[in-house]
PDB file of C-alpha atoms in Angstrom:
ATOM      1  CA  UNK A   1     -15.940  -7.364   8.751  1.00 54.00           C
ATOM      2  CA  UNK A   2     -15.477  -3.676   9.472  1.00 74.00           C
ATOM      3  CA  UNK A   3     -12.165  -3.309   7.685  1.00 91.00           C
ATOM      4  CA  UNK A   4      -8.907  -1.890   8.981  1.00 95.00           C
ATOM      5  CA  UNK A   5      -9.298   1.172  11.181  1.00 95.00           C
ATOM      6  CA  UNK A   6      -6.721   3.724  12.238  1.00 96.00           C
ATOM      7  CA  UNK A   7      -6.757   6.396  14.894  1.00 97.00           C
ATOM      8  CA  UNK A   8      -6.341   9.317  14.794  1.00 97.00           C
ATOM      9  CA  UNK A   9      -6.992  10.240  11.178  1.00 95.00           C
ATOM     10  CA  UNK A  10      -5.034  13.455  11.515  1.00 96.00           C
ATOM     11  CA  UNK A  11      -2.341  14.551  13.948  1.00 97.00           C
ATOM     12  CA  UNK A  12      -0.596  17.895  14.125  1.00 98.00           C
ATOM     13  CA  UNK A  13       2.316  18.147  16.501  1.00 98.00           C
ATOM     14  CA  UNK A  14       5.311  20.322  17.226  1.00 97.00           C
ATOM     15  CA  UNK A  15       8.816  19.205  16.497  1.00 97.00           C
ATOM     16  CA  UNK A  16      10.296  17.265  19.384  1.00 97.00           C
ATOM     17  CA  UNK A  17       6.989  15.875  20.663  1.00 98.00           C
ATOM     18  CA  UNK A  18       6.119  12.188  20.791  1.00 98.00           C
ATOM     19  CA  UNK A  19       3.135  10.787  18.915  1.00 98.00           C
ATOM     20  CA  UNK A  20       1.412   7.411  18.921  1.00 98.00           C
ATOM     21  CA  UNK A  21      -0.880   5.931  16.297  1.00 98.00           C
ATOM     22  CA  UNK A  22      -3.186   2.957  16.613  1.00 98.00           C
ATOM     23  CA  UNK A  23      -4.239   0.377  14.048  1.00 97.00           C
ATOM     24  CA  UNK A  24      -7.031  -2.181  14.435  1.00 96.00           C
ATOM     25  CA  UNK A  25      -6.764  -4.884  11.761  1.00 95.00           C
ATOM     26  CA  UNK A  26      -9.462  -7.087  10.280  1.00 93.00           C
ATOM     27  CA  UNK A  27     -10.166  -9.458  13.131  1.00 90.00           C
ATOM     28  CA  UNK A  28      -9.179 -12.775  11.552  1.00 85.00           C
ATOM     29  CA  UNK A  29      -5.953 -11.481  10.011  1.00 90.00           C
ATOM     30  CA  UNK A  30      -2.708 -12.494  11.713  1.00 89.00           C
ATOM     31  CA  UNK A  31      -0.364 -10.259   9.728  1.00 92.00           C
ATOM     32  CA  UNK A  32      -0.164  -6.515  10.233  1.00 95.00           C
ATOM     33  CA  UNK A  33       1.940  -4.038   8.266  1.00 96.00           C
ATOM     34  CA  UNK A  34       2.934  -0.396   8.653  1.00 97.00           C
ATOM     35  CA  UNK A  35       3.830   1.803   5.674  1.00 97.00           C
ATOM     36  CA  UNK A  36       4.668   5.477   5.223  1.00 96.00           C
ATOM     37  CA  UNK A  37       3.508   7.521   2.226  1.00 94.00           C
ATOM     38  CA  UNK A  38       4.808  10.955   1.346  1.00 93.00           C
ATOM     39  CA  UNK A  39       3.174  13.290  -1.157  1.00 89.00           C
ATOM     40  CA  UNK A  40       3.382  12.052  -4.724  1.00 86.00           C
ATOM     41  CA  UNK A  41       5.034   8.769  -3.784  1.00 90.00           C
ATOM     42  CA  UNK A  42       3.942   5.211  -3.282  1.00 92.00           C
ATOM     43  CA  UNK A  43       3.820   3.730   0.214  1.00 95.00           C
ATOM     44  CA  UNK A  44       7.115   2.535   1.685  1.00 95.00           C
ATOM     45  CA  UNK A  45       7.314  -0.445   4.006  1.00 94.00           C
ATOM     46  CA  UNK A  46       8.211   0.201   7.650  1.00 96.00           C
ATOM     47  CA  UNK A  47       7.590  -3.012   9.584  1.00 95.00           C
ATOM     48  CA  UNK A  48       5.317  -6.014   9.916  1.00 93.00           C
ATOM     49  CA  UNK A  49       4.015  -8.453  12.499  1.00 94.00           C
ATOM     50  CA  UNK A  50       2.803 -11.989  12.384  1.00 91.00           C
ATOM     51  CA  UNK A  51       0.610 -12.301  15.437  1.00 91.00           C
ATOM     52  CA  UNK A  52       2.594 -10.512  18.162  1.00 92.00           C
ATOM     53  CA  UNK A  53       6.036 -11.149  16.647  1.00 92.00           C
ATOM     54  CA  UNK A  54       7.708  -8.304  14.760  1.00 92.00           C
ATOM     55  CA  UNK A  55       9.331 -10.130  11.852  1.00 90.00           C
ATOM     56  CA  UNK A  56      10.915  -7.390   9.765  1.00 89.00           C
ATOM     57  CA  UNK A  57      11.873  -3.751  10.143  1.00 91.00           C
ATOM     58  CA  UNK A  58      12.894  -1.423   7.354  1.00 91.00           C
ATOM     59  CA  UNK A  59      16.037   0.676   7.549  1.00 87.00           C
ATOM     60  CA  UNK A  60      13.573   3.587   7.289  1.00 81.00           C
ATOM     61  CA  UNK A  61      12.509   2.769  10.848  1.00 84.00           C
ATOM     62  CA  UNK A  62      15.033   4.771  12.836  1.00 87.00           C
ATOM     63  CA  UNK A  63      15.607   4.385  16.577  1.00 91.00           C
ATOM     64  CA  UNK A  64      12.955   7.042  17.164  1.00 95.00           C
ATOM     65  CA  UNK A  65      10.272   4.713  15.771  1.00 95.00           C
ATOM     66  CA  UNK A  66       8.858   1.768  17.659  1.00 95.00           C
ATOM     67  CA  UNK A  67       5.951  -0.505  16.862  1.00 96.00           C
ATOM     68  CA  UNK A  68       4.166  -3.028  19.026  1.00 95.00           C
ATOM     69  CA  UNK A  69       1.420  -5.572  18.715  1.00 95.00           C
ATOM     70  CA  UNK A  70       1.224  -6.883  22.263  1.00 89.00           C
ATOM     71  CA  UNK A  71      -1.636  -9.353  22.009  1.00 85.00           C
ATOM     72  CA  UNK A  72      -1.549 -10.073  18.325  1.00 83.00           C
ATOM     73  CA  UNK A  73      -4.561  -7.852  17.673  1.00 89.00           C
ATOM     74  CA  UNK A  74      -4.224  -4.036  17.472  1.00 95.00           C
ATOM     75  CA  UNK A  75      -0.880  -2.361  16.908  1.00 97.00           C
ATOM     76  CA  UNK A  76       0.677   0.956  17.874  1.00 97.00           C
ATOM     77  CA  UNK A  77       3.352   2.970  16.117  1.00 97.00           C
ATOM     78  CA  UNK A  78       5.184   5.532  18.239  1.00 97.00           C
ATOM     79  CA  UNK A  79       7.474   8.249  16.962  1.00 97.00           C
ATOM     80  CA  UNK A  80       9.658   9.920  19.575  1.00 97.00           C
ATOM     81  CA  UNK A  81      11.158  13.395  19.217  1.00 97.00           C
ATOM     82  CA  UNK A  82       9.335  14.063  15.963  1.00 97.00           C
ATOM     83  CA  UNK A  83      11.087  15.891  13.145  1.00 96.00           C
ATOM     84  CA  UNK A  84       9.610  17.800  10.220  1.00 96.00           C
ATOM     85  CA  UNK A  85      10.766  15.022   7.922  1.00 94.00           C
ATOM     86  CA  UNK A  86       8.388  12.658   9.714  1.00 96.00           C
ATOM     87  CA  UNK A  87       5.415  14.458   8.177  1.00 97.00           C
ATOM     88  CA  UNK A  88       3.649  11.858   6.046  1.00 96.00           C
ATOM     89  CA  UNK A  89       0.653   9.567   5.831  1.00 95.00           C
ATOM     90  CA  UNK A  90       1.112   6.467   7.980  1.00 97.00           C
ATOM     91  CA  UNK A  91      -0.764   3.485   6.619  1.00 96.00           C
ATOM     92  CA  UNK A  92      -1.639   0.241   8.301  1.00 97.00           C
ATOM     93  CA  UNK A  93      -2.613  -2.925   6.465  1.00 96.00           C
ATOM     94  CA  UNK A  94      -3.624  -6.390   7.550  1.00 94.00           C
ATOM     95  CA  UNK A  95      -3.700  -9.693   5.743  1.00 89.00           C
ATOM     96  CA  UNK A  96      -3.532 -13.446   5.989  1.00 79.00           C
ATOM     97  CA  UNK A  97      -1.844 -15.985   3.791  1.00 77.00           C
ATOM     98  CA  UNK A  98      -4.250 -17.842   1.519  1.00 74.00           C
ATOM     99  CA  UNK A  99      -2.865 -20.211  -1.103  1.00 70.00           C
ATOM    100  CA  UNK A 100       0.664 -18.848  -0.534  1.00 70.00           C
ATOM    101  CA  UNK A 101      -0.378 -15.238  -1.143  1.00 74.00           C
ATOM    102  CA  UNK A 102      -0.848 -12.557   1.467  1.00 78.00           C
ATOM    103  CA  UNK A 103      -3.350  -9.990   0.207  1.00 86.00           C
ATOM    104  CA  UNK A 104      -3.103  -6.803   2.227  1.00 91.00           C
ATOM    105  CA  UNK A 105      -6.054  -4.561   3.033  1.00 92.00           C
ATOM    106  CA  UNK A 106      -5.329  -0.994   4.003  1.00 95.00           C
ATOM    107  CA  UNK A 107      -6.817   1.354   6.539  1.00 95.00           C
ATOM    108  CA  UNK A 108      -7.574   5.027   5.824  1.00 94.00           C
ATOM    109  CA  UNK A 109      -4.249   6.185   7.230  1.00 95.00           C
ATOM    110  CA  UNK A 110      -3.099   8.725   9.817  1.00 96.00           C
ATOM    111  CA  UNK A 111      -1.823  11.990   8.383  1.00 96.00           C
ATOM    112  CA  UNK A 112       0.960  13.424  10.536  1.00 97.00           C
ATOM    113  CA  UNK A 113       2.032  17.047  10.262  1.00 97.00           C
ATOM    114  CA  UNK A 114       5.075  18.132  12.256  1.00 97.00           C
ATOM    115  CA  UNK A 115       5.380  21.900  12.666  1.00 96.00           C
TER     116      UNK A 115
ATOM    117  CA  UNK B   1      16.496  -5.956  -5.621  1.00 84.00           C
ATOM    118  CA  UNK B   2      12.754  -5.576  -5.984  1.00 90.00           C
ATOM    119  CA  UNK B   3      11.263  -2.542  -7.719  1.00 94.00           C
ATOM    120  CA  UNK B   4       8.219  -1.374  -9.658  1.00 96.00           C
ATOM    121  CA  UNK B   5       8.188   1.209 -12.428  1.00 96.00           C
ATOM    122  CA  UNK B   6       4.969   2.897 -13.527  1.00 95.00           C
ATOM    123  CA  UNK B   7       4.276   5.323 -16.319  1.00 89.00           C
ATOM    124  CA  UNK B   8       4.244   8.913 -15.165  1.00 86.00           C
ATOM    125  CA  UNK B   9       1.007  10.792 -14.998  1.00 86.00           C
ATOM    126  CA  UNK B  10      -1.267  12.425 -15.079  1.00 95.00           C
ATOM    127  CA  UNK B  11      -3.132  10.420 -17.653  1.00 96.00           C
ATOM    128  CA  UNK B  12      -5.983  12.531 -18.974  1.00 97.00           C
ATOM    129  CA  UNK B  13      -8.841  10.839 -20.836  1.00 97.00           C
ATOM    130  CA  UNK B  14     -12.369  11.562 -21.917  1.00 97.00           C
ATOM    131  CA  UNK B  15     -15.186   9.409 -20.606  1.00 97.00           C
ATOM    132  CA  UNK B  16     -15.561   6.081 -22.455  1.00 96.00           C
ATOM    133  CA  UNK B  17     -11.955   6.143 -23.690  1.00 97.00           C
ATOM    134  CA  UNK B  18      -9.664   3.098 -23.440  1.00 97.00           C
ATOM    135  CA  UNK B  19      -7.190   3.093 -20.570  1.00 97.00           C
ATOM    136  CA  UNK B  20      -3.739   1.574 -20.301  1.00 97.00           C
ATOM    137  CA  UNK B  21      -1.390   2.250 -17.404  1.00 97.00           C
ATOM    138  CA  UNK B  22       1.981   0.577 -17.848  1.00 97.00           C
ATOM    139  CA  UNK B  23       3.730  -1.249 -15.013  1.00 97.00           C
ATOM    140  CA  UNK B  24       6.976  -3.199 -15.158  1.00 97.00           C
ATOM    141  CA  UNK B  25       8.792  -4.855 -12.315  1.00 96.00           C
ATOM    142  CA  UNK B  26      12.109  -6.248 -11.200  1.00 95.00           C
ATOM    143  CA  UNK B  27      12.055  -9.037  -8.680  1.00 91.00           C
ATOM    144  CA  UNK B  28      13.965 -12.036  -7.470  1.00 81.00           C
ATOM    145  CA  UNK B  29      11.904 -15.183  -7.644  1.00 79.00           C
ATOM    146  CA  UNK B  30       8.231 -15.207  -8.528  1.00 83.00           C
ATOM    147  CA  UNK B  31       6.334 -12.316  -6.947  1.00 90.00           C
ATOM    148  CA  UNK B  32       2.624 -11.743  -6.664  1.00 91.00           C
ATOM    149  CA  UNK B  33       1.431  -8.596  -8.433  1.00 94.00           C
ATOM    150  CA  UNK B  34      -1.237  -6.121  -7.395  1.00 95.00           C
ATOM    151  CA  UNK B  35      -3.011  -2.972  -8.481  1.00 97.00           C
ATOM    152  CA  UNK B  36      -4.307  -0.668  -5.767  1.00 97.00           C
ATOM    153  CA  UNK B  37      -6.425   2.463  -6.281  1.00 97.00           C
ATOM    154  CA  UNK B  38      -6.516   5.557  -4.089  1.00 94.00           C
ATOM    155  CA  UNK B  39      -9.486   7.885  -4.498  1.00 92.00           C
ATOM    156  CA  UNK B  40      -9.140  11.483  -3.299  1.00 86.00           C
ATOM    157  CA  UNK B  41      -9.045  11.655   0.484  1.00 81.00           C
ATOM    158  CA  UNK B  42      -9.281   7.904   0.926  1.00 84.00           C
ATOM    159  CA  UNK B  43      -6.995   4.980   1.696  1.00 87.00           C
ATOM    160  CA  UNK B  44      -5.652   2.374  -0.695  1.00 93.00           C
ATOM    161  CA  UNK B  45      -8.141  -0.141  -2.047  1.00 94.00           C
ATOM    162  CA  UNK B  46      -7.168  -3.423  -3.629  1.00 94.00           C
ATOM    163  CA  UNK B  47      -8.290  -3.371  -7.262  1.00 96.00           C
ATOM    164  CA  UNK B  48      -6.985  -6.692  -8.568  1.00 96.00           C
ATOM    165  CA  UNK B  49      -4.166  -9.187  -8.214  1.00 93.00           C
ATOM    166  CA  UNK B  50      -2.366 -12.038  -9.979  1.00 93.00           C
ATOM    167  CA  UNK B  51      -0.199 -14.612  -8.279  1.00 89.00           C
ATOM    168  CA  UNK B  52       1.535 -16.463 -11.121  1.00 89.00           C
ATOM    169  CA  UNK B  53       2.594 -16.051 -14.724  1.00 92.00           C
ATOM    170  CA  UNK B  54      -0.220 -15.682 -17.278  1.00 94.00           C
ATOM    171  CA  UNK B  55      -2.824 -15.116 -14.560  1.00 94.00           C
ATOM    172  CA  UNK B  56      -5.304 -12.367 -15.358  1.00 96.00           C
ATOM    173  CA  UNK B  57      -6.701 -10.299 -12.524  1.00 96.00           C
ATOM    174  CA  UNK B  58      -9.960  -8.453 -13.095  1.00 96.00           C
ATOM    175  CA  UNK B  59     -12.380  -6.284 -11.147  1.00 96.00           C
ATOM    176  CA  UNK B  60     -14.867  -3.494 -11.942  1.00 94.00           C
ATOM    177  CA  UNK B  61     -14.007  -3.642 -15.655  1.00 96.00           C
ATOM    178  CA  UNK B  62     -10.258  -3.343 -15.020  1.00 98.00           C
ATOM    179  CA  UNK B  63      -7.893  -6.113 -16.120  1.00 98.00           C
ATOM    180  CA  UNK B  64      -4.183  -6.875 -15.865  1.00 98.00           C
ATOM    181  CA  UNK B  65      -2.224  -9.922 -17.033  1.00 98.00           C
ATOM    182  CA  UNK B  66       0.938 -11.181 -15.320  1.00 96.00           C
ATOM    183  CA  UNK B  67       3.545 -11.348 -18.097  1.00 96.00           C
ATOM    184  CA  UNK B  68       6.705 -13.028 -16.872  1.00 93.00           C
ATOM    185  CA  UNK B  69       8.534 -12.787 -20.215  1.00 93.00           C
ATOM    186  CA  UNK B  70       8.194  -8.992 -20.285  1.00 95.00           C
ATOM    187  CA  UNK B  71       8.045  -8.549 -16.468  1.00 95.00           C
ATOM    188  CA  UNK B  72       4.920  -6.455 -16.883  1.00 97.00           C
ATOM    189  CA  UNK B  73       1.480  -6.077 -15.334  1.00 98.00           C
ATOM    190  CA  UNK B  74      -0.252  -3.358 -17.346  1.00 98.00           C
ATOM    191  CA  UNK B  75      -3.663  -2.129 -16.191  1.00 98.00           C
ATOM    192  CA  UNK B  76      -6.409  -1.788 -18.806  1.00 98.00           C
ATOM    193  CA  UNK B  77     -10.042  -0.760 -18.967  1.00 98.00           C
ATOM    194  CA  UNK B  78     -12.145  -0.645 -22.075  1.00 96.00           C
ATOM    195  CA  UNK B  79     -14.285   2.373 -21.193  1.00 96.00           C
ATOM    196  CA  UNK B  80     -13.381   4.691 -18.332  1.00 97.00           C
ATOM    197  CA  UNK B  81     -15.837   6.732 -16.307  1.00 97.00           C
ATOM    198  CA  UNK B  82     -15.434  10.031 -14.472  1.00 96.00           C
ATOM    199  CA  UNK B  83     -15.665   8.048 -11.228  1.00 95.00           C
ATOM    200  CA  UNK B  84     -12.460   6.183 -12.152  1.00 97.00           C
ATOM    201  CA  UNK B  85     -10.447   9.356 -11.547  1.00 96.00           C
ATOM    202  CA  UNK B  86      -7.921   8.386  -8.885  1.00 96.00           C
ATOM    203  CA  UNK B  87      -4.289   7.435  -8.342  1.00 96.00           C
ATOM    204  CA  UNK B  88      -3.388   3.877  -9.343  1.00 97.00           C
ATOM    205  CA  UNK B  89      -0.486   2.021  -7.738  1.00 97.00           C
ATOM    206  CA  UNK B  90       1.185  -1.095  -9.062  1.00 97.00           C
ATOM    207  CA  UNK B  91       2.838  -3.256  -6.412  1.00 96.00           C
ATOM    208  CA  UNK B  92       4.625  -6.554  -5.981  1.00 94.00           C
ATOM    209  CA  UNK B  93       5.013  -8.911  -3.069  1.00 90.00           C
ATOM    210  CA  UNK B  94       8.213 -10.965  -3.236  1.00 84.00           C
ATOM    211  CA  UNK B  95       7.365 -14.638  -2.970  1.00 74.00           C
ATOM    212  CA  UNK B  96       3.731 -13.610  -2.433  1.00 58.00           C
ATOM    213  CA  UNK B  97       3.754 -13.217   1.295  1.00 65.00           C
ATOM    214  CA  UNK B  98       5.986 -10.361   2.260  1.00 78.00           C
ATOM    215  CA  UNK B  99       5.938  -6.588   2.308  1.00 89.00           C
ATOM    216  CA  UNK B 100       4.575  -4.803  -0.721  1.00 93.00           C
ATOM    217  CA  UNK B 101       6.894  -2.811  -2.952  1.00 94.00           C
ATOM    218  CA  UNK B 102       4.984  -0.012  -4.676  1.00 96.00           C
ATOM    219  CA  UNK B 103       5.480   2.070  -7.765  1.00 96.00           C
ATOM    220  CA  UNK B 104       5.171   5.842  -7.525  1.00 95.00           C
ATOM    221  CA  UNK B 105       1.559   5.840  -8.690  1.00 96.00           C
ATOM    222  CA  UNK B 106      -0.180   7.154 -11.803  1.00 96.00           C
ATOM    223  CA  UNK B 107      -2.895   9.768 -11.532  1.00 96.00           C
ATOM    224  CA  UNK B 108      -5.859   9.273 -13.870  1.00 97.00           C
ATOM    225  CA  UNK B 109      -8.146  12.186 -14.697  1.00 97.00           C
ATOM    226  CA  UNK B 110     -11.325  11.418 -16.638  1.00 97.00           C
ATOM    227  CA  UNK B 111     -13.387  14.289 -17.991  1.00 96.00           C
ATOM    228  CA  UNK B 112     -17.060  14.117 -19.051  1.00 95.00           C
TER     229      UNK B 112
END
């Protein structure tokens, strides 16, 4: 069990560019979550998958954001036409339901800076 | 709706002092409750959890009890160490298997 990994760890981009982040969950976990964390705040939910199905999307996830999990393993989060307000830490978590509870384990995050 | 309220920080303590970080929640139904810790420059780590009323979660000397009557899940530790300095987040999962709803976090600073 190597834990949840995310790539890249840091991304600096110019406003208007597209960026893509990758998350590799713990291998036996079928649920995968994306969150966004801004400075001094707790993480906010963006979207989650069960296997390859995207089951819920937050209203925070504008049309510029898209997430995929094509084979039910790794996931990507793409932001098109980035804006300065997109600067944040993007966190991925994975989990599986055991005894009716889904305990989520987080990766180290991708810090995005939009100039 | 679902929400979590944590005491504002920073909480500043001397080593070996007693720690309490307050957390109260609002939720529909019966959520699961969690404490996560974030050390400087690192991701969130699960500290402890409780899935039903009166459950006590514990780990690394930290404890929290799920109190349904007061809708609280306060974090406690009997004797803090400098290495406990971090940001602590209280969170709930509605019905136990959905997205996490986090509080704003409480920074703990422990001095020698």
